[in-house]
């Protein structure tokens, strides 16, 4: 599994692309357009692809059972998650959190447990939807590569 | 969209250059805790914490207890210590967590990208938001025209902080929704008794309750406190008679229901009064002692309102009116009326509610145990718990829109801000008052207002509204038309001092406190306004000296035994020394109170105005009216009308809705609106739990009416509305307004001349739950695997507000929600 792809995706769904990342990616789009695309996809109003397992699975509330299960997983393995200020992460069932955990644990049996029990059941379909819905790069390509990495 | 595509090589280069994988650009970090042993899966962590607070799923503000575990709200239950709701909570209250954790919530400050309404947004920091808003508002304030900053509120349970900010700024342009809600009822009660604008029948101790169109089981402002007391009374044998055009759940819980033609409630009350007078069932002695109009003369006045006339107009059988009059009077003093939007939200609603109120005076039940009661405080005791200073002075600038002088009773009582909300955007469009900045707070006027399409047109026009900030929990038709969106905390994440008119007739005070920390980057007004005041400067900041909200509330609740700590623990405080507000007018004035007073025409005047009245040689407190008696005859309203060139009868009268008789004869119907018990206008549509219960709103039609129109259950119809035929109403030319398409729901539970449509439906935005899947933004490429997330997607959900004309009662400005004339025709196909 390519850790760079996983961590790039984790970051892309968690916060806007800033100037250094835009430059590193060689992205020609203006920062404001990239920010608007981030909002449209992940934050809203009316986000197209809210990156939460709970929402994807049809739970009426963000977080909920999906977050509770992930919290239990993290607690069982003695893991804490530190979300930087400004990241648009409301609950731990956020794709960015799950991918960060995956990156941290890979390779190994705990990473496989995370993938099988928490990530794959929703993220494969989600990433396909994101690839279809994104209007700007790098979101579509990153979603495709990330899906290939975790399949 | 550009043609650039991210290649794998780009990615690897980026990783190499900037170390993405090594979190060189910043990312979510995972750290290992030092744990001695792994914990078993599924083991609970921590205990459930119970936090007392107050609901705000509707305006009733019941006491609640939130069960919180590991920082997450699990469930909500009623707080037994709350003297109003006494531990009960409705379905809406239980559904609070689904609003708090609503996946479509607004949680970050946003600024529009592109033109207004385009729907493109970017996140901004709070600092950026504060800077831009403060710069705009400072310029307005320094221009010397502070009234150009307008504040549009919906339900406001943070009145202290809102008034503090607006007063400190100096703007009088504070627009509320009172005229869309309860203005006529408040005006009628204030006119008649003066003490209060809100009657609180002592239902629990009553034996007979006449309900004129109040849907207390589902939607009343006193909802749970009233409903639980009504049901307790009924268990004890009380009788409830409901007059309503529609078989509401309240009507279903009554002993008798009469389907009345909308706008005739006052006539029914007058006919009942007539029977009581003619048959000598009145408490004449009380009426002559405590009202300002002789009983004999009132009997003469109501003589014209015969039960037969009431039957012809309302549909209630004359014999039933006679029987009910006898039963009602026979139960006195343990009898009372209740009324609300069914009687008040009409073109003639002021007089309807006046007639109903005076009916109580006729049987002498006013202020009696089990009778028609009230309390002078609509909130907490503000003398015992004064607002912490410094208090900003009231604005000296004038707002043409807020003053609404075309409607003589709109702002007739200084303590009651009765703005004519429905004309605000029409008048902005007509450029009667310039607006340079608008802040919308907890309000979706672009969806909820009559002629909401006009509101949208005005909000979309950057010339009419150059700057629009929307502060709300949820994305709405209004936030779509903002320049900046500020994410507001839900009532479960913020502080308030709050209480409602006390149904137990003893005032109380409650605390709303955060049961969980604010989600995302949401903030409350109590944090936003002080910061804006500091940045606007110019002295505004002096009115916000507290470092934290807790410090402010520590000061506010200092007079309560146990102070802020007690409030945080219990959520509510009632002074045990206070007694229910029975017979307040009988109270004899003390020698101390009478010192330095003068008596004129029986009214006792102190240095600050009238304080009592001589009754049978005794100085008593009386009522809060100019005459200190129940003003059956109100010279005050008559004079106010004359000043505005309007005729307002000083006595309660029945004024038929102009044009109704003629249009009904032509086969038109009266369209009314209503709320379901699980919904509160539009806000609750965000809740999946509640939408699963009720998510559709077909039009109710009587089978006899449908038969005449050739309609069957489920048929598609087009409903076309017309403006009133009424020269005293803006644009009252009877012209066609608009149409909606819906389906027919056949039921005997509706008056044959009425079509009823629930107005808590028809959202187009806010996500798929709120809009029955109509807001496809979330669903594009995002269909859940089991297709079960919004299993009711595509269900009929029709917005009624666009075809409701702006229709203020010429007396008060109350929106006549239930007087719209419509035609109905069958159509093929769907919406």
PDB file of N, CA, C and O in Angstrom, chain B residues 43 81 107 135-136 208 229 245 268-269 312 387 422 438 463 472 592 642 668 695 712 761:
ATOM      1  N   UNK B  43     -16.663  -2.483  25.548  1.00  0.00           N
ATOM      2  CA  UNK B  43     -16.769  -2.086  26.937  1.00  0.00           C
ATOM      3  C   UNK B  43     -17.110  -0.592  27.017  1.00  0.00           C
ATOM      4  O   UNK B  43     -16.554   0.211  26.286  1.00  0.00           O
ATOM      5  N   UNK B  81     -38.330  19.009  37.275  1.00  0.00           N
ATOM      6  CA  UNK B  81     -38.280  20.225  38.092  1.00  0.00           C
ATOM      7  C   UNK B  81     -38.849  21.440  37.362  1.00  0.00           C
ATOM      8  O   UNK B  81     -39.114  22.461  37.987  1.00  0.00           O
ATOM      9  N   UNK B 107     -21.562  24.236   9.745  1.00  0.00           N
ATOM     10  CA  UNK B 107     -20.602  24.122  10.839  1.00  0.00           C
ATOM     11  C   UNK B 107     -19.329  24.942  10.642  1.00  0.00           C
ATOM     12  O   UNK B 107     -18.447  24.909  11.501  1.00  0.00           O
ATOM     13  N   UNK B 135     -16.376  45.649   9.601  1.00  0.00           N
ATOM     14  CA  UNK B 135     -16.067  46.785   8.719  1.00  0.00           C
ATOM     15  C   UNK B 135     -17.343  47.354   8.106  1.00  0.00           C
ATOM     16  O   UNK B 135     -17.549  48.564   8.038  1.00  0.00           O
ATOM     17  N   UNK B 136     -18.201  46.452   7.645  1.00  0.00           N
ATOM     18  CA  UNK B 136     -19.464  46.875   7.034  1.00  0.00           C
ATOM     19  C   UNK B 136     -20.343  47.613   8.047  1.00  0.00           C
ATOM     20  O   UNK B 136     -20.878  48.680   7.764  1.00  0.00           O
ATOM     21  N   UNK B 208     -64.796  23.101  32.277  1.00  0.00           N
ATOM     22  CA  UNK B 208     -65.363  23.288  30.931  1.00  0.00           C
ATOM     23  C   UNK B 208     -64.458  24.224  30.137  1.00  0.00           C
ATOM     24  O   UNK B 208     -64.190  25.350  30.551  1.00  0.00           O
ATOM     25  N   UNK B 229     -51.975  19.619  30.976  1.00  0.00           N
ATOM     26  CA  UNK B 229     -53.002  20.091  31.918  1.00  0.00           C
ATOM     27  C   UNK B 229     -54.402  19.840  31.381  1.00  0.00           C
ATOM     28  O   UNK B 229     -55.332  19.533  32.133  1.00  0.00           O
ATOM     29  N   UNK B 245     -61.739  24.609  11.915  1.00  0.00           N
ATOM     30  CA  UNK B 245     -62.116  24.239  10.548  1.00  0.00           C
ATOM     31  C   UNK B 245     -61.663  22.820  10.215  1.00  0.00           C
ATOM     32  O   UNK B 245     -62.160  22.192   9.289  1.00  0.00           O
ATOM     33  N   UNK B 268     -69.147  33.223  16.821  1.00  0.00           N
ATOM     34  CA  UNK B 268     -69.645  32.151  17.700  1.00  0.00           C
ATOM     35  C   UNK B 268     -69.577  32.614  19.161  1.00  0.00           C
ATOM     36  O   UNK B 268     -70.527  32.424  19.938  1.00  0.00           O
ATOM     37  N   UNK B 269     -68.461  33.238  19.522  1.00  0.00           N
ATOM     38  CA  UNK B 269     -68.321  33.737  20.907  1.00  0.00           C
ATOM     39  C   UNK B 269     -69.371  34.797  21.206  1.00  0.00           C
ATOM     40  O   UNK B 269     -69.933  34.839  22.309  1.00  0.00           O
ATOM     41  N   UNK B 312     -75.540  30.316  10.335  1.00  0.00           N
ATOM     42  CA  UNK B 312     -75.475  30.604   8.900  1.00  0.00           C
ATOM     43  C   UNK B 312     -74.046  30.937   8.466  1.00  0.00           C
ATOM     44  O   UNK B 312     -73.605  30.563   7.382  1.00  0.00           O
ATOM     45  N   UNK B 387     -31.168  42.419  34.305  1.00  0.00           N
ATOM     46  CA  UNK B 387     -30.086  42.172  33.340  1.00  0.00           C
ATOM     47  C   UNK B 387     -28.810  42.867  33.816  1.00  0.00           C
ATOM     48  O   UNK B 387     -28.859  44.040  34.208  1.00  0.00           O
ATOM     49  N   UNK B 422     -44.689  40.608   7.811  1.00  0.00           N
ATOM     50  CA  UNK B 422     -44.942  40.195   6.429  1.00  0.00           C
ATOM     51  C   UNK B 422     -44.754  41.324   5.415  1.00  0.00           C
ATOM     52  O   UNK B 422     -44.676  41.058   4.220  1.00  0.00           O
ATOM     53  N   UNK B 438     -28.075  43.438   6.175  1.00  0.00           N
ATOM     54  CA  UNK B 438     -29.123  42.642   6.819  1.00  0.00           C
ATOM     55  C   UNK B 438     -28.464  41.459   7.499  1.00  0.00           C
ATOM     56  O   UNK B 438     -27.616  40.790   6.900  1.00  0.00           O
ATOM     57  N   UNK B 463     -28.700  45.295  -4.934  1.00  0.00           N
ATOM     58  CA  UNK B 463     -28.965  46.725  -4.841  1.00  0.00           C
ATOM     59  C   UNK B 463     -29.891  47.007  -3.648  1.00  0.00           C
ATOM     60  O   UNK B 463     -29.694  47.969  -2.902  1.00  0.00           O
ATOM     61  N   UNK B 472     -27.291  30.771  11.187  1.00  0.00           N
ATOM     62  CA  UNK B 472     -28.277  29.713  11.391  1.00  0.00           C
ATOM     63  C   UNK B 472     -27.585  28.371  11.576  1.00  0.00           C
ATOM     64  O   UNK B 472     -26.400  28.223  11.299  1.00  0.00           O
ATOM     65  N   UNK B 592     -49.442  52.278  52.304  1.00  0.00           N
ATOM     66  CA  UNK B 592     -48.162  52.716  51.739  1.00  0.00           C
ATOM     67  C   UNK B 592     -48.283  52.967  50.236  1.00  0.00           C
ATOM     68  O   UNK B 592     -47.780  53.946  49.704  1.00  0.00           O
ATOM     69  N   UNK B 642     -58.350  56.000  14.904  1.00  0.00           N
ATOM     70  CA  UNK B 642     -58.668  57.306  14.322  1.00  0.00           C
ATOM     71  C   UNK B 642     -57.379  58.023  13.895  1.00  0.00           C
ATOM     72  O   UNK B 642     -57.326  58.662  12.840  1.00  0.00           O
ATOM     73  N   UNK B 668     -65.377  29.197  -4.866  1.00  0.00           N
ATOM     74  CA  UNK B 668     -64.003  29.218  -4.367  1.00  0.00           C
ATOM     75  C   UNK B 668     -63.962  28.652  -2.946  1.00  0.00           C
ATOM     76  O   UNK B 668     -64.968  28.595  -2.249  1.00  0.00           O
ATOM     77  N   UNK B 695     -43.856  13.314   6.616  1.00  0.00           N
ATOM     78  CA  UNK B 695     -43.024  13.928   5.569  1.00  0.00           C
ATOM     79  C   UNK B 695     -43.828  14.328   4.330  1.00  0.00           C
ATOM     80  O   UNK B 695     -43.254  14.577   3.276  1.00  0.00           O
ATOM     81  N   UNK B 712     -61.393  12.596  -6.724  1.00  0.00           N
ATOM     82  CA  UNK B 712     -61.311  11.398  -5.886  1.00  0.00           C
ATOM     83  C   UNK B 712     -60.035  11.458  -5.057  1.00  0.00           C
ATOM     84  O   UNK B 712     -59.123  12.241  -5.351  1.00  0.00           O
ATOM     85  N   UNK B 761     -43.711  21.811   5.022  1.00  0.00           N
ATOM     86  CA  UNK B 761     -43.277  20.928   3.934  1.00  0.00           C
ATOM     87  C   UNK B 761     -42.821  21.798   2.761  1.00  0.00           C
ATOM     88  O   UNK B 761     -42.907  23.019   2.820  1.00  0.00           O
TER      89      UNK B 761
END
